[in-house]
Every structure is written in C-alpha cells, then in structure tokens.
Coordinates of C-alpha atoms in Angstrom, one line a residue:
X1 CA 26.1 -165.9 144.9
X2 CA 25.9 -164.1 141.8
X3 CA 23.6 -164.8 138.7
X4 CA 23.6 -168.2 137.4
X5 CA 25.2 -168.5 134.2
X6 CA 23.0 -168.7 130.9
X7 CA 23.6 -172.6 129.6
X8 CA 23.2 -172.7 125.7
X9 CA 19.6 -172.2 124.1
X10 CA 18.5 -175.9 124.4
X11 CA 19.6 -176.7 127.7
X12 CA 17.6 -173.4 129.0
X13 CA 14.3 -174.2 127.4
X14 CA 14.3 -177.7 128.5
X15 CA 15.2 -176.5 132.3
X16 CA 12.6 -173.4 131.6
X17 CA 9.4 -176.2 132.0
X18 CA 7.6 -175.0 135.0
X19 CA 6.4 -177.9 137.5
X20 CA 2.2 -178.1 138.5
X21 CA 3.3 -177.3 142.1
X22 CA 5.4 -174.3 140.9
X23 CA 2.3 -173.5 138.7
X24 CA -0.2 -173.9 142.0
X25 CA 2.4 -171.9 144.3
X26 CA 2.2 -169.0 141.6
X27 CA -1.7 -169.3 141.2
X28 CA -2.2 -169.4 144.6
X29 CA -1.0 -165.9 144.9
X30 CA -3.6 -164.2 143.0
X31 CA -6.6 -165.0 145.5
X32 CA -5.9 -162.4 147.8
X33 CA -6.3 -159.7 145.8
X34 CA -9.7 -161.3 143.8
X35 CA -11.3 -162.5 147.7
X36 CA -10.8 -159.1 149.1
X37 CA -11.5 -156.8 145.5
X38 CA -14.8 -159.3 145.2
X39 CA -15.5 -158.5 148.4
X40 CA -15.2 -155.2 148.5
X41 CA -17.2 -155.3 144.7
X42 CA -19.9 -156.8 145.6
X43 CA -20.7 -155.5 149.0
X44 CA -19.1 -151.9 150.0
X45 CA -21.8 -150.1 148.6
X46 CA -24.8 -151.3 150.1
X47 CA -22.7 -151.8 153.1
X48 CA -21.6 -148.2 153.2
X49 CA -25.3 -147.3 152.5
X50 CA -27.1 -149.5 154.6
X51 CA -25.3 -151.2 157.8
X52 CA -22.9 -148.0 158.3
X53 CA -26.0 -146.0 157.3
X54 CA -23.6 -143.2 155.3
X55 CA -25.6 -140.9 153.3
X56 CA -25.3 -141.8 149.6
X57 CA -23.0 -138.6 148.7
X58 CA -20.9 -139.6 151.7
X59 CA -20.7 -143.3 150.0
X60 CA -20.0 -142.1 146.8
X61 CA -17.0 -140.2 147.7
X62 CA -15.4 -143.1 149.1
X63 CA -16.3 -145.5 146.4
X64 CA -14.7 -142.5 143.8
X65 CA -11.6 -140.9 145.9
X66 CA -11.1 -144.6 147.2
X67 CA -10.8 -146.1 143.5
X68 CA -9.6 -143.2 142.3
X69 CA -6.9 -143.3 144.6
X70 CA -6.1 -147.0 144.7
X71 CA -5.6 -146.2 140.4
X72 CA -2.9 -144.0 141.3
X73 CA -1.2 -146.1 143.4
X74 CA -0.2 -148.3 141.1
X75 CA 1.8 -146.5 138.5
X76 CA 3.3 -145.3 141.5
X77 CA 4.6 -148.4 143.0
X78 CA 5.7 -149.5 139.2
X79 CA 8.0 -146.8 139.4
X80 CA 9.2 -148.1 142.6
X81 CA 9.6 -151.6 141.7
X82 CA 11.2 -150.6 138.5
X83 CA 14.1 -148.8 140.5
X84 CA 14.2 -151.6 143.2
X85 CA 17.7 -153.1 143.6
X86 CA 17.7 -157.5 143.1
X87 CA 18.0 -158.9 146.8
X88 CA 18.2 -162.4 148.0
X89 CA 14.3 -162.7 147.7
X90 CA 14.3 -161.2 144.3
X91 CA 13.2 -158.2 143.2
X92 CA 9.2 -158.1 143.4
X93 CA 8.7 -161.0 146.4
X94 CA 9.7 -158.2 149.3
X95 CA 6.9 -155.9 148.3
X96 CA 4.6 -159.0 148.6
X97 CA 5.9 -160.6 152.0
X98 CA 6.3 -157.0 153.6
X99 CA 2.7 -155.1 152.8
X100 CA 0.7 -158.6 153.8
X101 CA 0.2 -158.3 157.7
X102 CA -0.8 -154.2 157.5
X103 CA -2.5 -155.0 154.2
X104 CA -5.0 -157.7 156.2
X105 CA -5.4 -155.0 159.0
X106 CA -6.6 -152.5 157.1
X107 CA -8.7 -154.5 155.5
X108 CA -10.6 -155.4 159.3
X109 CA -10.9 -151.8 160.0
X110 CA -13.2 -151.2 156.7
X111 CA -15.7 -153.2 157.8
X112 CA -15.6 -151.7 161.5
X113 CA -18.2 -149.4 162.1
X114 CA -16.7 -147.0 164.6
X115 CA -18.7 -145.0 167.3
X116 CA -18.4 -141.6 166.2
X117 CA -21.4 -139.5 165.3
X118 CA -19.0 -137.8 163.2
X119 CA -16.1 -138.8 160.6
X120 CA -17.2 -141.7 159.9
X121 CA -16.9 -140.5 156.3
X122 CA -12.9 -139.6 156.9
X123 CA -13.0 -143.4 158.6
X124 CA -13.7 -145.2 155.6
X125 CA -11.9 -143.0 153.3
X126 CA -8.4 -143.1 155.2
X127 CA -8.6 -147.2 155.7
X128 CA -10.3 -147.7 152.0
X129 CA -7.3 -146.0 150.8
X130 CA -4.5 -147.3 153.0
X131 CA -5.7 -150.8 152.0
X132 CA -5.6 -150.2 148.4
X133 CA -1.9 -148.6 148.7
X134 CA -1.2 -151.8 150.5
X135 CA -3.0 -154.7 148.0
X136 CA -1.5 -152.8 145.4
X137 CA 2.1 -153.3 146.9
X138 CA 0.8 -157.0 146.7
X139 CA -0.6 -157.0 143.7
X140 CA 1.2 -155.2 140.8
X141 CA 4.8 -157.3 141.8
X142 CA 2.4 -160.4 141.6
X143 CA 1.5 -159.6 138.1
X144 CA 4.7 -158.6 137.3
X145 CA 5.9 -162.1 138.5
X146 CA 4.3 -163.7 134.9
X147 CA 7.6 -162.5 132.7
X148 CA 10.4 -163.5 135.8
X149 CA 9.2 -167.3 136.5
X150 CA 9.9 -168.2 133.0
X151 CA 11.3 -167.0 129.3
X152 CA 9.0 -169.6 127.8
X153 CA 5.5 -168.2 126.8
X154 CA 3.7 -171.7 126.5
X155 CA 4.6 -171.9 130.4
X156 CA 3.8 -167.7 131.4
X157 CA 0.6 -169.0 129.5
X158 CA 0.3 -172.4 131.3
X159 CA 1.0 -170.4 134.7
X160 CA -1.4 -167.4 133.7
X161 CA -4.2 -170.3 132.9
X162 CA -3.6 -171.9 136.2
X163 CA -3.6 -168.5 138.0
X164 CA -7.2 -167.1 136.5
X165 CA -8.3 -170.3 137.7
X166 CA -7.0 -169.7 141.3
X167 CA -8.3 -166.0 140.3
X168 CA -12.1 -166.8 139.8
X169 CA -11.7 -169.3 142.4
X170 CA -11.0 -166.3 144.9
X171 CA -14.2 -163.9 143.5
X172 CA -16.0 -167.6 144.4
X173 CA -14.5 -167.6 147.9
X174 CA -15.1 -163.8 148.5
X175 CA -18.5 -163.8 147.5
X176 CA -19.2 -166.7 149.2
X177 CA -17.7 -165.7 152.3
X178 CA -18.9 -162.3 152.6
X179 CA -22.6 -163.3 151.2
X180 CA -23.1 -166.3 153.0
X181 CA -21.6 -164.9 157.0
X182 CA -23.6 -161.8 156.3
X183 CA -26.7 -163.3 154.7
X184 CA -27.3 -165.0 157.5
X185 CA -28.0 -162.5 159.5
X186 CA -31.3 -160.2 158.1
X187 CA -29.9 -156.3 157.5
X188 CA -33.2 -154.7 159.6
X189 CA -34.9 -151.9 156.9
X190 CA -37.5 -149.4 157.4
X191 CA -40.9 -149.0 156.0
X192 CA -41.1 -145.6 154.0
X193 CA -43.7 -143.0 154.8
X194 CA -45.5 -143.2 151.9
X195 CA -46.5 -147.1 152.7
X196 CA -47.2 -146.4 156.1
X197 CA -49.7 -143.6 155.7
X198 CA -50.1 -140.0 157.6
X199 CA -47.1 -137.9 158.2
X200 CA -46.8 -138.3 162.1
X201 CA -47.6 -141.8 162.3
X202 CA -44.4 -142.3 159.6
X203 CA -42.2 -140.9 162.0
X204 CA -43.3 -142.4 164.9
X205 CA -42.9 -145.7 162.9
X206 CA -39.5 -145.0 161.8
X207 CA -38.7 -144.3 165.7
X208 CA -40.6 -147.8 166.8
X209 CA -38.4 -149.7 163.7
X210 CA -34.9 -148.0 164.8
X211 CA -35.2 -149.0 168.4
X212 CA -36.4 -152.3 167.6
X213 CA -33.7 -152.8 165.1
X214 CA -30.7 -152.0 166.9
X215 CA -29.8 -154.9 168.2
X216 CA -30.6 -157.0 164.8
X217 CA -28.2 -154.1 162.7
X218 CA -25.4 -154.9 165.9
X219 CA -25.6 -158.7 164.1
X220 CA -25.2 -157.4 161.3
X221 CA -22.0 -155.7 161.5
X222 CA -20.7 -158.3 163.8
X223 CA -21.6 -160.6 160.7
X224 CA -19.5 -158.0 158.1
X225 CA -16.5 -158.4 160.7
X226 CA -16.5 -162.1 161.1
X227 CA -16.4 -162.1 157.3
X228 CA -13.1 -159.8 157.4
X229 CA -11.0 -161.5 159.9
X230 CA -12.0 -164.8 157.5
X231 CA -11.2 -163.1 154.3
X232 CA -8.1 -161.7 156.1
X233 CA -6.5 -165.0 156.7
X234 CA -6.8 -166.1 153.7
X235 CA -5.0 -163.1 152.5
X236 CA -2.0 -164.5 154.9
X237 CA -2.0 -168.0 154.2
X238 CA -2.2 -167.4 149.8
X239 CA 1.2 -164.9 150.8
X240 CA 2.8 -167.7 152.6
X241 CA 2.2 -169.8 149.9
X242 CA 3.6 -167.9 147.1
X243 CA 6.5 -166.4 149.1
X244 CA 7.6 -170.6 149.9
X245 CA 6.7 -172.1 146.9
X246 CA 7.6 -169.8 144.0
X247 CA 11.3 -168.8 142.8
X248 CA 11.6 -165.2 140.8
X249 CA 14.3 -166.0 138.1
X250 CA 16.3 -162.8 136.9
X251 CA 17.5 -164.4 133.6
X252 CA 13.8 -165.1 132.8
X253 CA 13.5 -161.3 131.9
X254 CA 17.4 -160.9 130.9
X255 CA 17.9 -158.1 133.0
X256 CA 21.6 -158.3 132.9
X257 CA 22.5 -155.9 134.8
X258 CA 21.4 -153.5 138.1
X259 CA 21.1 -150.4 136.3
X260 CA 18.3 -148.7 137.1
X261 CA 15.5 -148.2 134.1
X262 CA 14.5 -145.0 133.3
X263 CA 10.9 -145.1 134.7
X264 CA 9.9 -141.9 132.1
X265 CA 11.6 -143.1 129.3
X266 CA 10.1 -146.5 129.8
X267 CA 6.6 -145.4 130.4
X268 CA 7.0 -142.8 127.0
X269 CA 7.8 -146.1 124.8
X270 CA 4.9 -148.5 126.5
X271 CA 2.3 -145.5 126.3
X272 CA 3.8 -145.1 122.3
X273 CA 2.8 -149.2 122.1
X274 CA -0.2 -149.1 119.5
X275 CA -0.6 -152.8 120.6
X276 CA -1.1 -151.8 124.4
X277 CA -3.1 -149.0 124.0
X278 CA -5.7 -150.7 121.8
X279 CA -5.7 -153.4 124.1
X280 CA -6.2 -151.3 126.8
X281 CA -8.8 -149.6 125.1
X282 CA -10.8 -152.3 124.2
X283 CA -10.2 -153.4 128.0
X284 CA -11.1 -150.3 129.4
X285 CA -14.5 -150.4 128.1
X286 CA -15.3 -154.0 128.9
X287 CA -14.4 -154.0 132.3
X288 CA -16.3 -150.9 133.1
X289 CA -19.6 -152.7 131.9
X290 CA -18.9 -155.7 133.9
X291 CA -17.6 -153.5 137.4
X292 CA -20.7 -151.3 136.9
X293 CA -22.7 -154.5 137.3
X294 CA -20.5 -155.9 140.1
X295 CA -21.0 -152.5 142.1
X296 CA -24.7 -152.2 141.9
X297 CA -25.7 -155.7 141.7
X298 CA -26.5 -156.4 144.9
X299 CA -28.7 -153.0 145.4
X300 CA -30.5 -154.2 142.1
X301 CA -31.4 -157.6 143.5
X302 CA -32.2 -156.6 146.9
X303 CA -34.7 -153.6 145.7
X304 CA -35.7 -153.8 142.1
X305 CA -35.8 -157.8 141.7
X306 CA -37.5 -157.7 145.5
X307 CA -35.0 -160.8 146.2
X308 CA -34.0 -159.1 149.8
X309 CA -32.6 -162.9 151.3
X310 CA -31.0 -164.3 148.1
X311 CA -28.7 -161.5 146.7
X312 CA -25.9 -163.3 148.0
X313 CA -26.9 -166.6 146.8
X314 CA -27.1 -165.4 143.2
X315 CA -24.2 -163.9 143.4
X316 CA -22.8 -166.8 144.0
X317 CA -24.4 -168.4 141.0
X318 CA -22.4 -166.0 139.2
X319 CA -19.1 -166.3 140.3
X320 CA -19.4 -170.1 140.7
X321 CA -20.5 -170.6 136.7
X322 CA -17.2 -168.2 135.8
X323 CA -15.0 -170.6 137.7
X324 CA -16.6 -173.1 136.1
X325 CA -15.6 -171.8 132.5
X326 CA -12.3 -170.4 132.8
X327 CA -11.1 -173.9 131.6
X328 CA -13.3 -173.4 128.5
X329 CA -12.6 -170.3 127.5
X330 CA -8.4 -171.9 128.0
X331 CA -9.8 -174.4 125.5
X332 CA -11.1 -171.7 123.2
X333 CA -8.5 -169.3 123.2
X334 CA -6.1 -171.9 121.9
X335 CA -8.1 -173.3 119.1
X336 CA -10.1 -170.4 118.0
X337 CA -7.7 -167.2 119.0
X338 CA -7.8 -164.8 121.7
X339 CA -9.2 -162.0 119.5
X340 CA -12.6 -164.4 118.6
X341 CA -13.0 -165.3 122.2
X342 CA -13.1 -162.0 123.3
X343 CA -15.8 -161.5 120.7
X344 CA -17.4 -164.3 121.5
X345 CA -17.1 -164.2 125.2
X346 CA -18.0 -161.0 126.3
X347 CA -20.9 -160.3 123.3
X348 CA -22.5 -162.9 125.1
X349 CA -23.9 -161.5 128.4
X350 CA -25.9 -158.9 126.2
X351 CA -29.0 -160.7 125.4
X352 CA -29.1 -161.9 129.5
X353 CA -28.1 -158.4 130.6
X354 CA -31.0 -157.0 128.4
X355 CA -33.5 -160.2 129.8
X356 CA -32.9 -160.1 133.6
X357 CA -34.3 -156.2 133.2
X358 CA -37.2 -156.8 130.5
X359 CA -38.7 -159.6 132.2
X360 CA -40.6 -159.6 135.6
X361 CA -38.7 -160.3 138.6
X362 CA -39.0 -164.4 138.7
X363 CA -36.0 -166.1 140.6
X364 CA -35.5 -169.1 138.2
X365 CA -35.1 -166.5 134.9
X366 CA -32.5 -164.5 137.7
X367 CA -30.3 -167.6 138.1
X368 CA -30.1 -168.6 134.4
X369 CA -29.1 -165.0 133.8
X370 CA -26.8 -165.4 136.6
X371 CA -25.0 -168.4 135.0
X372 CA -24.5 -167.0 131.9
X373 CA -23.1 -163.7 133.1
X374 CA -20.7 -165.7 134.9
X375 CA -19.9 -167.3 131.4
X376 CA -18.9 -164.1 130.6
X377 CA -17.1 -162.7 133.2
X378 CA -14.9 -165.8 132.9
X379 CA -13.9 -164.4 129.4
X380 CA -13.1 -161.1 130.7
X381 CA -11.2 -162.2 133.4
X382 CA -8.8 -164.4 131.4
X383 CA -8.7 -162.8 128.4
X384 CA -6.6 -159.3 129.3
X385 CA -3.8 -161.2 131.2
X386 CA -3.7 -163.7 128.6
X387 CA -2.9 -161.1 125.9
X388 CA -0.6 -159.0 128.2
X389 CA 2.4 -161.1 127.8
X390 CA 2.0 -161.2 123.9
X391 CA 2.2 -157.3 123.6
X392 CA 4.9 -156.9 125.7
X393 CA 6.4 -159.7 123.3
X394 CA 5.5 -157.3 120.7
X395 CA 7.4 -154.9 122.8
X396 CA 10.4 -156.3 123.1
X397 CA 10.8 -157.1 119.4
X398 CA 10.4 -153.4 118.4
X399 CA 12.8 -152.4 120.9
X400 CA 15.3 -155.3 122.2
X401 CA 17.4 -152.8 124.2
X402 CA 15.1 -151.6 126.7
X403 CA 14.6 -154.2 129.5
X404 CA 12.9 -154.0 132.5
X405 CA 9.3 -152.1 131.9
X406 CA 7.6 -155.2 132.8
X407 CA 5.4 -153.7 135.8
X408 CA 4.9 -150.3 133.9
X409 CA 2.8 -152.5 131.3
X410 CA 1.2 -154.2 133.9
X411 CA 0.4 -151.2 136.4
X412 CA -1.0 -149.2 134.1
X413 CA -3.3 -151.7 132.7
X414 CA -4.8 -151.4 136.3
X415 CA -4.4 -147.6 136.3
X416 CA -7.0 -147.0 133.9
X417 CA -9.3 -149.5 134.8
X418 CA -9.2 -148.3 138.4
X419 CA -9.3 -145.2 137.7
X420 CA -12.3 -145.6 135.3
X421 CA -15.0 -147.6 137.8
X422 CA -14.1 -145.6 140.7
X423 CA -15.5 -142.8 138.1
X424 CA -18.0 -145.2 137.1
X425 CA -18.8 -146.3 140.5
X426 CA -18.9 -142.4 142.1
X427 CA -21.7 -141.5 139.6
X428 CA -23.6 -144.5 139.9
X429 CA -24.0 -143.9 143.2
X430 CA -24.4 -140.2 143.5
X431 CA -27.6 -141.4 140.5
X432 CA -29.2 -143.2 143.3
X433 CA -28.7 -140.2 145.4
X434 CA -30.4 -137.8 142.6
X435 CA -33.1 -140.9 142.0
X436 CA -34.2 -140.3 145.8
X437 CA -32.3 -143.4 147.3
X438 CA -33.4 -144.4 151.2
X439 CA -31.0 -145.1 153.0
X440 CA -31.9 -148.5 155.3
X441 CA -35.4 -148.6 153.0
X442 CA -37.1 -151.8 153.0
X443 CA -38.4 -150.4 149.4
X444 CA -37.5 -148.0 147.0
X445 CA -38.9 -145.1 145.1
X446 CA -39.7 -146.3 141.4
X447 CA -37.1 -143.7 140.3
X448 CA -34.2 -145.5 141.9
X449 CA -35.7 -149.1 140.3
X450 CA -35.1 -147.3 137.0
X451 CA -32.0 -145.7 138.1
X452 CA -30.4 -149.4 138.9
X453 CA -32.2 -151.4 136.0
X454 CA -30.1 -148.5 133.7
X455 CA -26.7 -149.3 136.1
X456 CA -27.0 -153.3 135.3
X457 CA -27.9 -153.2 131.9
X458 CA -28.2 -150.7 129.3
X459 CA -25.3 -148.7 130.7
X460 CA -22.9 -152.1 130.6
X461 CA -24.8 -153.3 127.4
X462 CA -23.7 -149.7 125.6
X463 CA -19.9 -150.3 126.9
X464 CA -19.3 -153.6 125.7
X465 CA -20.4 -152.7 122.6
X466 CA -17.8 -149.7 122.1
X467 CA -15.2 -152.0 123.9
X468 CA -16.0 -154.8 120.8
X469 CA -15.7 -152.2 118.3
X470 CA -12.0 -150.8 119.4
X471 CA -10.9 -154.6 119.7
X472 CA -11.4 -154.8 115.9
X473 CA -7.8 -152.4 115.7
X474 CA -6.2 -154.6 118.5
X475 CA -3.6 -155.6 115.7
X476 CA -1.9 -159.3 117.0
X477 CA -4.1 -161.6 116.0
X478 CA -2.9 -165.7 116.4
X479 CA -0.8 -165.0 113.0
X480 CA 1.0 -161.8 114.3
X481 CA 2.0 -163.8 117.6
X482 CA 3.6 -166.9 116.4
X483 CA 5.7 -164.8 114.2
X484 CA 6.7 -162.7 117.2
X485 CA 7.0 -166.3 119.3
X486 CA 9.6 -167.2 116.3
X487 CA 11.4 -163.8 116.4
X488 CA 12.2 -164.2 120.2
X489 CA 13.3 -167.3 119.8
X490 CA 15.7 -166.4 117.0
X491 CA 17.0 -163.3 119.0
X492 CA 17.4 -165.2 121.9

C-alpha cells in the first residue's frame, strides 16, 4: 500500500487528535532509556569504585570514554536514520524493535564482575560502550518519533507531557530498583589506617576485614545483578509496548518522497539555527549542573553526609518529588511560558544545593533538600523536550523546503550533553583520585569531603547560573511561537 492520501486541511486536523492509549503507548517508550541512564547515573560510580573495587583513574576512564563515546553515537545513528528507507514498520520503529534484546544484554554484563585479575578495566569499557551504541539505537528514533505521530503541536505537546511523565516515572523506577535490591544488602568497607593506629596492625586489619568480607561483597554484586536482569525486563516489556501500540505516520512530517536528505547539508542549516544553538546552550549548562549532582550523589551521601544505609532512600526522595511535579511544571509552562519556567524552575534548587552543604549533616534537612531538588529536576527534564519541537517549528518556517532533519535536531541535542558530563563526570572522578579517594573506605580523607561538597554544589550552583544567563538570548518566547503556530498552519 502506498501513502494515504492527504484529505483537505479540516478533515486532517480533526483525524490528527491523538487518543490517551496512543499517548500512554508513546510514553511508555521513554522508560527504558531513563530506568537504565538513572541507573547507571546514580550508581556506576561508586559501583565501579567500590563493589568492582577499580581504581579511581580506572573508573574515570570509563565514566569519560564511555560517555564520551555513547555522545558520538548519536549523531552517528541520526545520520543513519536520516538515510533509512520507509518500511512497513516505518522508518524509526526497526531501530527500536531490533537493538532491544542485545541492548538488555549488554546492559547484564555491566553489572557482572568478571574473574580476571586483569582487564577488568577493558570489561567495563567494551560493554559500557556497546550498551550505549545500543540504547542510543533505541533512543534517538524514540525522540524522533514526537514530529511523525502527529502534525498537530497541541498533541506532540500533549504526547511529550504524557511521555516526561512516563520519563521521571522511569528515573523513579531505576532508582528504586537499583537502590532498594542493592541497599539491602550492606557494601562491606574497610577501616583506614589512620583510625586504626600503628602501621602493621593497619595492615593486618585490612587483611582480617577482606577475608571476612568476601562473602558479604559476593551479596553484593549478586544484589547489583538481580537489579539488572529486573531493570532489563523492563527494558523489553516498555519496547513491546511502543512497537504494538504506537503507529509512525509519514504525512505527519510531509516527507513526500524517499529521497534521501542530505545528512551535511542538513546538519550545516540546524547548526546555523540561532534558536537551537541558544537553546542548546542554555541546556548544556543546566544539565551539567544537575548530571554532576546525579554522578557523585551517592558518594556524597554515603561519605560526607555519613548516611552509609539511606543513600538510596534519598535518592528516591528525589526522584519521587520530580515525578510528582512534572504535572506542575505542564500547568506552568502553559500559563506562564516556557522561558519563565525555566527561570523559575531550575533557579530554584540553588538555595537547597547551597543548604544541604552549609549545614551539618542532619537527615531531616537532607530530605527537604532532597524534595526540592527533585522540584527542580522535574523542570529540567520537561522543559528541553518541550521547547524542541517549537524550534524546529521555527525551522521549518525559515526554510519550508528542507524536510526530514528531524533526528539531526534531536541527536545532537544529546551529543553535547553526553559529551559534556562524560567530561564532567571523568574529572570529577579523577578529583577524588587527586583528593586521596579510598577505594572500599568505610571513611574518607577530609580532602575528598571537600572535593564532593564542591561536586554537588558550588560547581552545579556556578553552571546553572551561566546556563540562566544564555537563556535570556533564547529568542521564542510564548509571542514568537503562536505566530510561528499560525504560519504553519497557513503554509499548510
């Protein structure tokens, strides 16, 4: 069968409404890659550090080449998508029902710990990069999906609401997951020298903690493995879901015909977008600050705060009180602007970023600060993909000849912000290295305290303020994008 025919103007908008299950179906398909990226977040470092017992320059070379690598990836399969033929299926839904099953298994294998005294290092750096190659087949046709299930931008809006939703909903679920299987079991630590007195009687110490550890760090990454093959299935069942219940429509993008784009030409107009590149700018800078507190987070609560057995609990707090908010900030954006909630939303974890480090370490204080970071990080979830589809809007107005850059926008929105917290993430941890970190410490030296206290909150505090001051050029404000809502609707 060949393309449906375009009925007139009326007709098509009225048939464009998008049903709640459609909406749900579509959501649904943005877990996988929030469960597992949570996940991953929250938990590789210390992980990496602490139950696989890597060195921290080993760990920071995954962290970076693996982020760094999982950045380049994307642009990469953009280009691929953008020269991949229509099939019965569509055009984006292969790449998401073919990378699932290796995606999930590549997944397990980062959280094995394999017996080899050696390469352990070349381990997680080959499987941390596989799976990222593979969530990113998943992932950049998924968000490219927004602009083919409908023309209308009231419903790519309605849809992108319910997804962020579904979105937060996953960081809940991988956090919980991952914190709650491996919180039950107790990572075993050992006492540093310089608590337990003379030289000699240290080591003999450390000897009498290893052996009697072994079996209780054995729990421990059984726990990290039960937590994968969860987390996995998930990954499998959100896939089914959106491959069933969602339908990629080609005349939602008007791609007329199946000549390929010009991926160079394309990407040399998106990258000439002033709209997108202030956006992205703005972005860039934001997101850092809030994946610089995602990555060393759980190092910072376990050591400097002192709360060894509730990391993952608060955590939670976190992601549960962005979930919670994701519905407000829908509200906001609508009657205030996207540009004021992004000023409003993400300003406001400053004062509890700045709190949670001034303070003494007290659990309650921790929690409220937890709740209202999570306030923010709802507003910085929702808010990039929200304003996506209104440059590329802006896009198509400027230049309503060149179809089909869709993903390039998309995939290089991840790019840089990839790219930029593996960056972010390598140094941070290579810091704890120069601060004197211990691996498998039950304390740390006061140097590394400081080091982490500067990680969580004046390093993210100083980026969301230069992120806030480039989103004052961002130039489509709520004026600016019903006029471009109009246009469309007039060259349509």
């Amino acid at each position: 069968p060949g393309v449906p025919a375009l009925t007139p103007v009326p007709a098509q908008e009225g048939r464009e409404r998008l049903s709640v299950c459609s909406k749900l179906c579509y959501a649904v398909g943005g877990a996988p890659y929030q469960i597992t990226g949570c996940a991953i977040g929250f938990f590789l470092q210390i992980y990496l550090l602490d139950v696989a017992q890597l060195d921290p320059f080993s760990a920071s070379i995954i962290l970076f080449v693996g982020r760094a690598w999982d950045a380049l990836t994307d642009p990469m399969v953009g280009f691929f998508i953008s020269k991949t033929p229509w099939t019965r299926l569509g055009r984006l839904m292969p790449w998401i029902i073919f990378s699932t099953p290796f995606a999930v298994i590549s997944y397990f294998l980062i959280w094995f710990v394999p017996d080899i005294s050696r390469g352990q290092l070349m381990w997680y750096l080959v499987f941390y990069c596989i799976f990222q190659t593979l969530v990113t087949c998943f992932h950049v046709p998924y968000s490219a999906l927004t602009m083919f299930i409908s023309r209308e931008q009231s419903e790519r809006d309605s849809a992108t609401a319910y997804r962020m939703t579904v979105e937060v909903l996953g960081t809940v679920l991988g956090t919980a997951i991952q914190g709650q299987i491996v919180g039950t079991v107790i990572t075993p630590c050992i006492e540093s020298p310089l608590f337990i007195g003379k030289t000699n009687s240290s080591v003999a110490m450390e000897e009498l903690n290893m052996t009697h550890d072994t079996g209780s760090l054995s729990d421990t990454r059984n726990a990290y493995m039960i937590a994968a093959g969860v987390i996995g299935g998930l990954y499998i069942l959100c896939a089914v879901i959106l491959s069933v219940g969602v339908r990629e429509k080609r005349e939602s993008s008007e791609l007329q015909s199946d000549k390929p784009v010009s991926f160079f030409q394309g990407l040399k107009l998106v990258m000439n977008h002033g709209a997108y590149i202030k956006l992205i700018a703005g972005f860039l800078f934001t997101s850092l600050a809030f994946m610089l507190l995602e990555g060393n987070f759980a190092l910072f609560c376990t050591y400097t705060l002192g709360f060894r057995n509730e990391f993952q609990n608060i955590l939670l707090a976190i992601m549960l009180s962005a979930t919670l908010t994701i519905p407000l900030w829908q509200w906001f954006l609508t009657h205030f602007g996207k540009k004021m909630a992004v000023y409003v939303g993400i300003s406001s974890a400053i004062p509890f970023l700045i709190m949670v480090v001034l303070l003494d370490s007290n659990l309650i204080i921790t929690y409220i600060v937890a709740v209202a970071a999570g306030i923010s990080v709802a507003a910085a979830f929702l808010l990039p993909w929200s304003m996506l589809p209104d440059v590329i809007d802006d896009f198509k107005l400027q230049h309503p000849d060149s179809h089909g850059h869709e993903a390039i926008f998309f995939s290089f929105y991840v790019f840089f912000t990839k790219f930029t917290s593996g960056v972010s993430l390598g140094i941070s941890t290579l810091s704890l290295d120069f601060a004197g970190y211990q691996t498998r410490g039950c304390s740390q030296p006061s140097k590394v305290n400081i080091t982490l206290k500067m990680l969580v909150s004046a390093v993210p505090v100083g980026l969301i303020l230069v992120g806030l001051l480039l989103f004052k050029l961002y130039p489509i404000d709520e004026e600016k994008r019903r006029k471009n809502k109009k246009a469309l609707q007039d060259l349509r």
